[in-house]
Every structure is written in C-alpha cells, then in structure tokens.
Short mmCIF file of the C-alpha atoms (twelve columns), coordinates in Angstrom:
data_MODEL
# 
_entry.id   MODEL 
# 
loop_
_atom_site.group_PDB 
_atom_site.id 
_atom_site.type_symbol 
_atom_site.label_atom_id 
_atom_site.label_alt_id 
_atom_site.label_comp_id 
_atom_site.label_asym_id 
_atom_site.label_seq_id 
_atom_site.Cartn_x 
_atom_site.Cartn_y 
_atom_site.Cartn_z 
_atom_site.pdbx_PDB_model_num 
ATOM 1   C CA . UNK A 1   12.089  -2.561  -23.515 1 
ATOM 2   C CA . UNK A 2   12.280  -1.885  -20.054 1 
ATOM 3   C CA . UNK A 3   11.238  -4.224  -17.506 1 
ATOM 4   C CA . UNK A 4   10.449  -3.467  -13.634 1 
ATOM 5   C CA . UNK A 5   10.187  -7.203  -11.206 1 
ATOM 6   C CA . UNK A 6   7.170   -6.698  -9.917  1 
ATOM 7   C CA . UNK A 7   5.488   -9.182  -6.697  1 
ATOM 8   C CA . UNK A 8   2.378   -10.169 -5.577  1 
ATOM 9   C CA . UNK A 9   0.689   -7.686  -2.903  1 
ATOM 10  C CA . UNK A 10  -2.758  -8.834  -2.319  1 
ATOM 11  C CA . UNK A 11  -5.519  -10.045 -4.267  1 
ATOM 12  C CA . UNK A 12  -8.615  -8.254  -3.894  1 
ATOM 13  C CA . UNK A 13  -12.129 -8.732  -4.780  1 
ATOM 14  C CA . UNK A 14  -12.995 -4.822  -6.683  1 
ATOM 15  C CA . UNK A 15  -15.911 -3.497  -4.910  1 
ATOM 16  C CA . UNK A 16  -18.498 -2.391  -7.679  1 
ATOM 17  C CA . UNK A 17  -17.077 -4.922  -10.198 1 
ATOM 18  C CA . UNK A 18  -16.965 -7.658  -7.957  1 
ATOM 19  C CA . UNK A 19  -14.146 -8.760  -10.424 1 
ATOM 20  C CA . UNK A 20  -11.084 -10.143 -9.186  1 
ATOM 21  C CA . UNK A 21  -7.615  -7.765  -8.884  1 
ATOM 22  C CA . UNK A 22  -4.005  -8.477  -8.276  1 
ATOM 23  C CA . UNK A 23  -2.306  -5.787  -7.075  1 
ATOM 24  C CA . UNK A 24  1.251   -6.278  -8.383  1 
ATOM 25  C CA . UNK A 25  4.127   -3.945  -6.394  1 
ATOM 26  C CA . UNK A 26  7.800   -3.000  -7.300  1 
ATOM 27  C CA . UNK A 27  10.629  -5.123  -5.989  1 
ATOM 28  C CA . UNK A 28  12.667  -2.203  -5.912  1 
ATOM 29  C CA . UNK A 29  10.387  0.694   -6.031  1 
ATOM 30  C CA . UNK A 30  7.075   2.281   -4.456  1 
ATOM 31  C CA . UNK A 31  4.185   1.560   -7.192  1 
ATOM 32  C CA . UNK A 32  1.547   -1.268  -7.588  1 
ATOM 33  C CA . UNK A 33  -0.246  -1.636  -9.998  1 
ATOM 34  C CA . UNK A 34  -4.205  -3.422  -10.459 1 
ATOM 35  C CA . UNK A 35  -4.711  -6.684  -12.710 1 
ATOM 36  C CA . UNK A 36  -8.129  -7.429  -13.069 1 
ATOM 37  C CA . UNK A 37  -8.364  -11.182 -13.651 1 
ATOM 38  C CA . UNK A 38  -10.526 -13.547 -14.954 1 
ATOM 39  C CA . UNK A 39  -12.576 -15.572 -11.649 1 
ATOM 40  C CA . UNK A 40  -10.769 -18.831 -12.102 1 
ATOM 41  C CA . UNK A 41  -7.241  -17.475 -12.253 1 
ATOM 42  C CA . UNK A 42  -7.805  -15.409 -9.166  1 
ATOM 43  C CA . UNK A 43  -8.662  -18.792 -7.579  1 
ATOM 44  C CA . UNK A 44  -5.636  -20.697 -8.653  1 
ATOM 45  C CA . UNK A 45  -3.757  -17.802 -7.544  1 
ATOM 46  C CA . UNK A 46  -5.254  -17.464 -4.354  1 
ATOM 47  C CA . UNK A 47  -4.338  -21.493 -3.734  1 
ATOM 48  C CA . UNK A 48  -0.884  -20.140 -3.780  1 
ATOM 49  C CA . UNK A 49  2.435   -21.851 -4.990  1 
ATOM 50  C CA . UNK A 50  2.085   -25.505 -5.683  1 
ATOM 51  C CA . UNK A 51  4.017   -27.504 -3.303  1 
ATOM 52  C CA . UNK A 52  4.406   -31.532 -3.040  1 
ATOM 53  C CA . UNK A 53  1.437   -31.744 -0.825  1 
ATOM 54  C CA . UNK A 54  -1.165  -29.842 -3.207  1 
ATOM 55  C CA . UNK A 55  -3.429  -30.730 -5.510  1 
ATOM 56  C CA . UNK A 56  -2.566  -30.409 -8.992  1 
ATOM 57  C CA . UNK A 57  -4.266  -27.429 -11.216 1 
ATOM 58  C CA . UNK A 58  -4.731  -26.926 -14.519 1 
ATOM 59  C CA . UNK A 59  -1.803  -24.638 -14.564 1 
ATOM 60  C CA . UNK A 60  0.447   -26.963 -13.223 1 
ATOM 61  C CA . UNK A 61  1.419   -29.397 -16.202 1 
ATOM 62  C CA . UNK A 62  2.996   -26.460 -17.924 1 
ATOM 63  C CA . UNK A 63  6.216   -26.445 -16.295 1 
ATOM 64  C CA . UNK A 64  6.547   -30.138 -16.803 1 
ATOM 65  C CA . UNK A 65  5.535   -30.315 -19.966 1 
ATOM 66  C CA . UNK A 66  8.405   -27.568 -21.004 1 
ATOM 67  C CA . UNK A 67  10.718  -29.282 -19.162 1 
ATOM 68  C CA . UNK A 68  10.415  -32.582 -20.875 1 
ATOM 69  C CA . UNK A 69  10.806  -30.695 -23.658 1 
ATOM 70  C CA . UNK A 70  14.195  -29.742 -23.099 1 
ATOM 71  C CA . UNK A 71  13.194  -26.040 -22.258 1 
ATOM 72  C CA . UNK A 72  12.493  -24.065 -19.116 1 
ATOM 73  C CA . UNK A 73  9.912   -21.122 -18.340 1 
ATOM 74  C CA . UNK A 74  11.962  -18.484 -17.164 1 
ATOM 75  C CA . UNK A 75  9.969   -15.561 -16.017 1 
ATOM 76  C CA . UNK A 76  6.293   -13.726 -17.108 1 
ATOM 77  C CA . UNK A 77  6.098   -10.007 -18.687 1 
ATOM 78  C CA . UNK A 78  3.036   -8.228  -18.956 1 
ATOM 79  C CA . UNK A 79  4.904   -5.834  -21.926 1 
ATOM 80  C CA . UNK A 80  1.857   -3.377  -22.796 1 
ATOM 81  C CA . UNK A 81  -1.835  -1.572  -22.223 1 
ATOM 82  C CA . UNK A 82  -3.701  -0.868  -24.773 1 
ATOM 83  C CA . UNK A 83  -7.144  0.430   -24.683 1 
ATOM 84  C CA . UNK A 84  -7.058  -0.657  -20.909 1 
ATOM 85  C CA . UNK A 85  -6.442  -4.157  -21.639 1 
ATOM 86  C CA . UNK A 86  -2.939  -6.077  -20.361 1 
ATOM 87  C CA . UNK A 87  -0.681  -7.923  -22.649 1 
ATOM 88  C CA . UNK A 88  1.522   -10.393 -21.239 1 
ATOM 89  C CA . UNK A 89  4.502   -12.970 -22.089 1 
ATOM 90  C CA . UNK A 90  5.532   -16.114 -20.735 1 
ATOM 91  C CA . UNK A 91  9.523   -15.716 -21.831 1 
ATOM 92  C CA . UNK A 92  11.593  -19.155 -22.314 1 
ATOM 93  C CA . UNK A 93  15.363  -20.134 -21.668 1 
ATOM 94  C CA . UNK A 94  15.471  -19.627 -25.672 1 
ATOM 95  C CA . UNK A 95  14.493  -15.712 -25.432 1 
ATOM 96  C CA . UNK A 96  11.073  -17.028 -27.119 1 
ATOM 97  C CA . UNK A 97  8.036   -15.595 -26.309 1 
ATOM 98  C CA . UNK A 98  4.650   -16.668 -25.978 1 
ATOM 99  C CA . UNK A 99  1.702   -14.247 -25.642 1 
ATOM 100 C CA . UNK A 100 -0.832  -15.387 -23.403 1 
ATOM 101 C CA . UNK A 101 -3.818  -13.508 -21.503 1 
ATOM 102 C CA . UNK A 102 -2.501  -11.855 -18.139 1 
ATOM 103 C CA . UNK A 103 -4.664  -13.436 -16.045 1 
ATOM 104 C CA . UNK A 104 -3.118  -16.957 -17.703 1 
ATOM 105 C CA . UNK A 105 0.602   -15.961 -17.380 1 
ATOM 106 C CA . UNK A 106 0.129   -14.425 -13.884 1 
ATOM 107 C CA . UNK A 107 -1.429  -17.830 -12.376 1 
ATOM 108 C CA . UNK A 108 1.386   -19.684 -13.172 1 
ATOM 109 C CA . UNK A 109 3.717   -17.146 -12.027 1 
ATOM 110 C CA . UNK A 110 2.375   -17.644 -8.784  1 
ATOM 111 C CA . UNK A 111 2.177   -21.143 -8.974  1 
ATOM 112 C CA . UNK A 112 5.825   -21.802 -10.320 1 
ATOM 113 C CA . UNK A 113 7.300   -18.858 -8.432  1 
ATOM 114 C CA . UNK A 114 8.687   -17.234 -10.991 1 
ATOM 115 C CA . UNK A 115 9.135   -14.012 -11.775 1 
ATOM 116 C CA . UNK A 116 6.986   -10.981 -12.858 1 
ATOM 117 C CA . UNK A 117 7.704   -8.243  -14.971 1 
ATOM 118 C CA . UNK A 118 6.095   -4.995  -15.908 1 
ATOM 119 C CA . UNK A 119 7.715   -3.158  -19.093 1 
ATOM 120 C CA . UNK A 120 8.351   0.565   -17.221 1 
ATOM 121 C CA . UNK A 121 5.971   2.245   -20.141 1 
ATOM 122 C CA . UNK A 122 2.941   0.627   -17.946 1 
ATOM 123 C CA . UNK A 123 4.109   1.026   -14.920 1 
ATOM 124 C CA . UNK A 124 4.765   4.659   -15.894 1 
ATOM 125 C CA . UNK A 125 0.977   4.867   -17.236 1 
ATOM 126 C CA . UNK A 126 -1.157  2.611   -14.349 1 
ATOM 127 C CA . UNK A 127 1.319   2.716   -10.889 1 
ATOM 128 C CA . UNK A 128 -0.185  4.455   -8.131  1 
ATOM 129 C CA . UNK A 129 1.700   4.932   -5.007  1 
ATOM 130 C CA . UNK A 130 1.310   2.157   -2.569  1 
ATOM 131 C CA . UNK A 131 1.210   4.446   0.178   1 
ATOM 132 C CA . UNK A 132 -2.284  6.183   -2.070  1 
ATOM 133 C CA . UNK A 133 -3.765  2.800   -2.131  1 
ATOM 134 C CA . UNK A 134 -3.195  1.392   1.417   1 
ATOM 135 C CA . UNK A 135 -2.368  4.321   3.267   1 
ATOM 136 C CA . UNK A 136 0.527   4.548   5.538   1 
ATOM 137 C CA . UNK A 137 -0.190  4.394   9.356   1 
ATOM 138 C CA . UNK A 138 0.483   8.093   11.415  1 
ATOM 139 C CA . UNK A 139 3.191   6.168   14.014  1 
ATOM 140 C CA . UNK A 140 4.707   5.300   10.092  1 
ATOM 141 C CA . UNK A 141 5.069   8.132   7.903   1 
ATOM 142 C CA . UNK A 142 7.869   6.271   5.955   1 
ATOM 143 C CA . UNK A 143 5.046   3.620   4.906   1 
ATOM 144 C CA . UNK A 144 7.421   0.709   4.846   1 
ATOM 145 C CA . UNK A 145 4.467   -0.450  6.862   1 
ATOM 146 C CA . UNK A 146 2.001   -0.409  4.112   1 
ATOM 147 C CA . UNK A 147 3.765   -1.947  2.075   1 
ATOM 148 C CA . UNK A 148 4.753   -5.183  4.905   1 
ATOM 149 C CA . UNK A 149 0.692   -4.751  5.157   1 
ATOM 150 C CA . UNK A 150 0.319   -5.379  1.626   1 
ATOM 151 C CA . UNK A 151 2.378   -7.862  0.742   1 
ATOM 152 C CA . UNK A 152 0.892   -9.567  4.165   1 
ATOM 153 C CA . UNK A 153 -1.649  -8.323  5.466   1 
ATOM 154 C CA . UNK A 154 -2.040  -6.207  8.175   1 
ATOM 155 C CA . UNK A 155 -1.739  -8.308  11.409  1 
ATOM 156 C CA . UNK A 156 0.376   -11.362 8.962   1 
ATOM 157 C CA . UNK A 157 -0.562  -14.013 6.697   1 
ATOM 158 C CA . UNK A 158 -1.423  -16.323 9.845   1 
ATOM 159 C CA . UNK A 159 -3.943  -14.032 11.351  1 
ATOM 160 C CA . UNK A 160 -7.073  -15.308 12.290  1 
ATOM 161 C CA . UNK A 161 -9.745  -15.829 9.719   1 
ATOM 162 C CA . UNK A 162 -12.000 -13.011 11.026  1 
ATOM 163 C CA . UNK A 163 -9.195  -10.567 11.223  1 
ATOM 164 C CA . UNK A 164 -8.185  -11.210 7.415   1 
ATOM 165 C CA . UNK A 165 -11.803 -10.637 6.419   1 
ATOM 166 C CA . UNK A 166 -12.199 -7.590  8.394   1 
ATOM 167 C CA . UNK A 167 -9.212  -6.067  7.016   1 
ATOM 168 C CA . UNK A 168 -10.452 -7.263  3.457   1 
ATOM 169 C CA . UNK A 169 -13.807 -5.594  4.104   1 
ATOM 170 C CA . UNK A 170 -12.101 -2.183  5.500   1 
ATOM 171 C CA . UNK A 171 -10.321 -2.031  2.490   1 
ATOM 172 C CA . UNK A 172 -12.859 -2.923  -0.092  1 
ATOM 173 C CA . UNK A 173 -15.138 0.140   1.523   1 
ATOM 174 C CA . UNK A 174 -12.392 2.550   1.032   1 
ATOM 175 C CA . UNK A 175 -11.030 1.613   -2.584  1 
ATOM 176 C CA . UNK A 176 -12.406 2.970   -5.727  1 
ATOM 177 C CA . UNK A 177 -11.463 2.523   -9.476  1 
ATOM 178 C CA . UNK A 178 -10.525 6.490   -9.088  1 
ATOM 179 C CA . UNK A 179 -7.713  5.317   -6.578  1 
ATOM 180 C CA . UNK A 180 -6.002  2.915   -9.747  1 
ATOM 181 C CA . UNK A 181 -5.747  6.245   -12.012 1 
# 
C-alpha cells in the first residue's frame, strides 16, 4: 500500500454538522483532506503537542506505556474509506499494527508529533485541492499562500483572538460538505 505524509492544516468546527473536522494536507503535494472527529479528540487535538509544562491527557500515557514496554509508536495510517467511514493504524517499531478509530490515532499523532499517513487510494477518492477549499488570494495565484494560511492561519498562529475567530467564522460561512467531494 501506498502511503502519502500528510500534516495538520486546521481544525474546523463543520457548519451544519457542528461536528468537529481536521483538515489533513500533503507534505509533498496540493490535497487535504476532511476528518470528522469525535468532540473530545478535536479537543485534545486542539490543546496541541504535549510539552513538559502541560497537563497530562488521556492520550498521553500511551507513548510511555509502549516505551516501557520495550517498543516505540512510530507513525499513524489512516489505510482505508469505506462506506464514508476512516480506518486508521497506529504502526509500531515491530511493523505491528493496531487498528484504532481515526479520531483516536489522530489525537495522539498530534500529541506525540508523529507522523500521519494517508494510503494514496483515499487520498485519490476524498482530496480536494487546497487552493478549492481555502481559496488562493488574487496578488497569489500560485496559492503557496493558502496553504501558509492553512497550516497557520491567515494573519499567524499568534494573531489576536478576535482575528482568529473572524477568520474561523469567514470560513465556516463559505464551506460546505459539497466543497469535501
């Protein structure tokens, strides 16, 4: 199986759902693709990666645990759709595998840092252009823009509060499930 490295773009709240979504783009590559996710895995991932000065999670005594084991977690796959519904992987140092709920697998990818994987079949199926999702700006036809913009937000990850929520607001008006087909 083929497997694209994928990273974190934004998380976004869907607007008619209100479900969560991660919006997962190519490392080397123009596509993103939309995980819904379950409420309290959007929240861990929206704490961010754990660092010595946060609070444990939940999520966060799995790494340990392996360790002490003798083992290491080395990356997270999601490996197939099926009737709209994500599988994904949490692959070992062994080449084990261990299927697990996306929403699960993607939490501690963002916790841990590690990596993310999409087998190409999905992303072949689900990726939309990032440039059809957060459009590119006119002074940017190249959109290397939207993409900076989605992996940080339009005016950067330290913008002010109110700036962040506008943005999040401008884009929740605009999005709908038709743009994830």
């Amino acid at each position: 199986m083929s497997v694209k490295s994928m990273h974190v773009l934004r998380l976004i709240v869907h607007a008619r759902s209100r479900q969560p979504v991660l919006l997962l783009g190519e490392i080397e590559g123009t596509r993103c693709v939309p995980i819904f996710l379950r409420p309290a895995q959007a929240e861990v991932i929206a704490v961010g990666p754990r660092d010595g000065d946060s609070t444990s999670l939940t999520q966060d005594v799995l790494l340990p645990v392996v360790e002490a084991l003798g083992h290491s977690l080395e990356r997270i796959e999601i490996t197939d759709l099926t009737d709209g519904v994500y599988t994904a992987e949490l692959v070992f140092d062994t080449g084990e595998r261990v299927e697990v709920k996306p929403s699960d697998a993607l939490s501690v990818a963002v916790r841990e840092r590690l990596p993310i994987g999409i087998a190409e079949h999905v992303l072949e199926e689900v990726g939309q252009n990032v440039d059809d999702v957060i459009p590119p700006d006119s002074e940017d036809p190249s959109g290397q823009g939207a993409q900076t913009r989605a992996a940080a937000g339009a005016d950067g990850p330290d913008a002010p509060p109110e700036d962040q929520l506008r943005e999040f607001k401008e884009f929740i008006d605009e999005v709908s499930p038709d743009d994830f087909r």
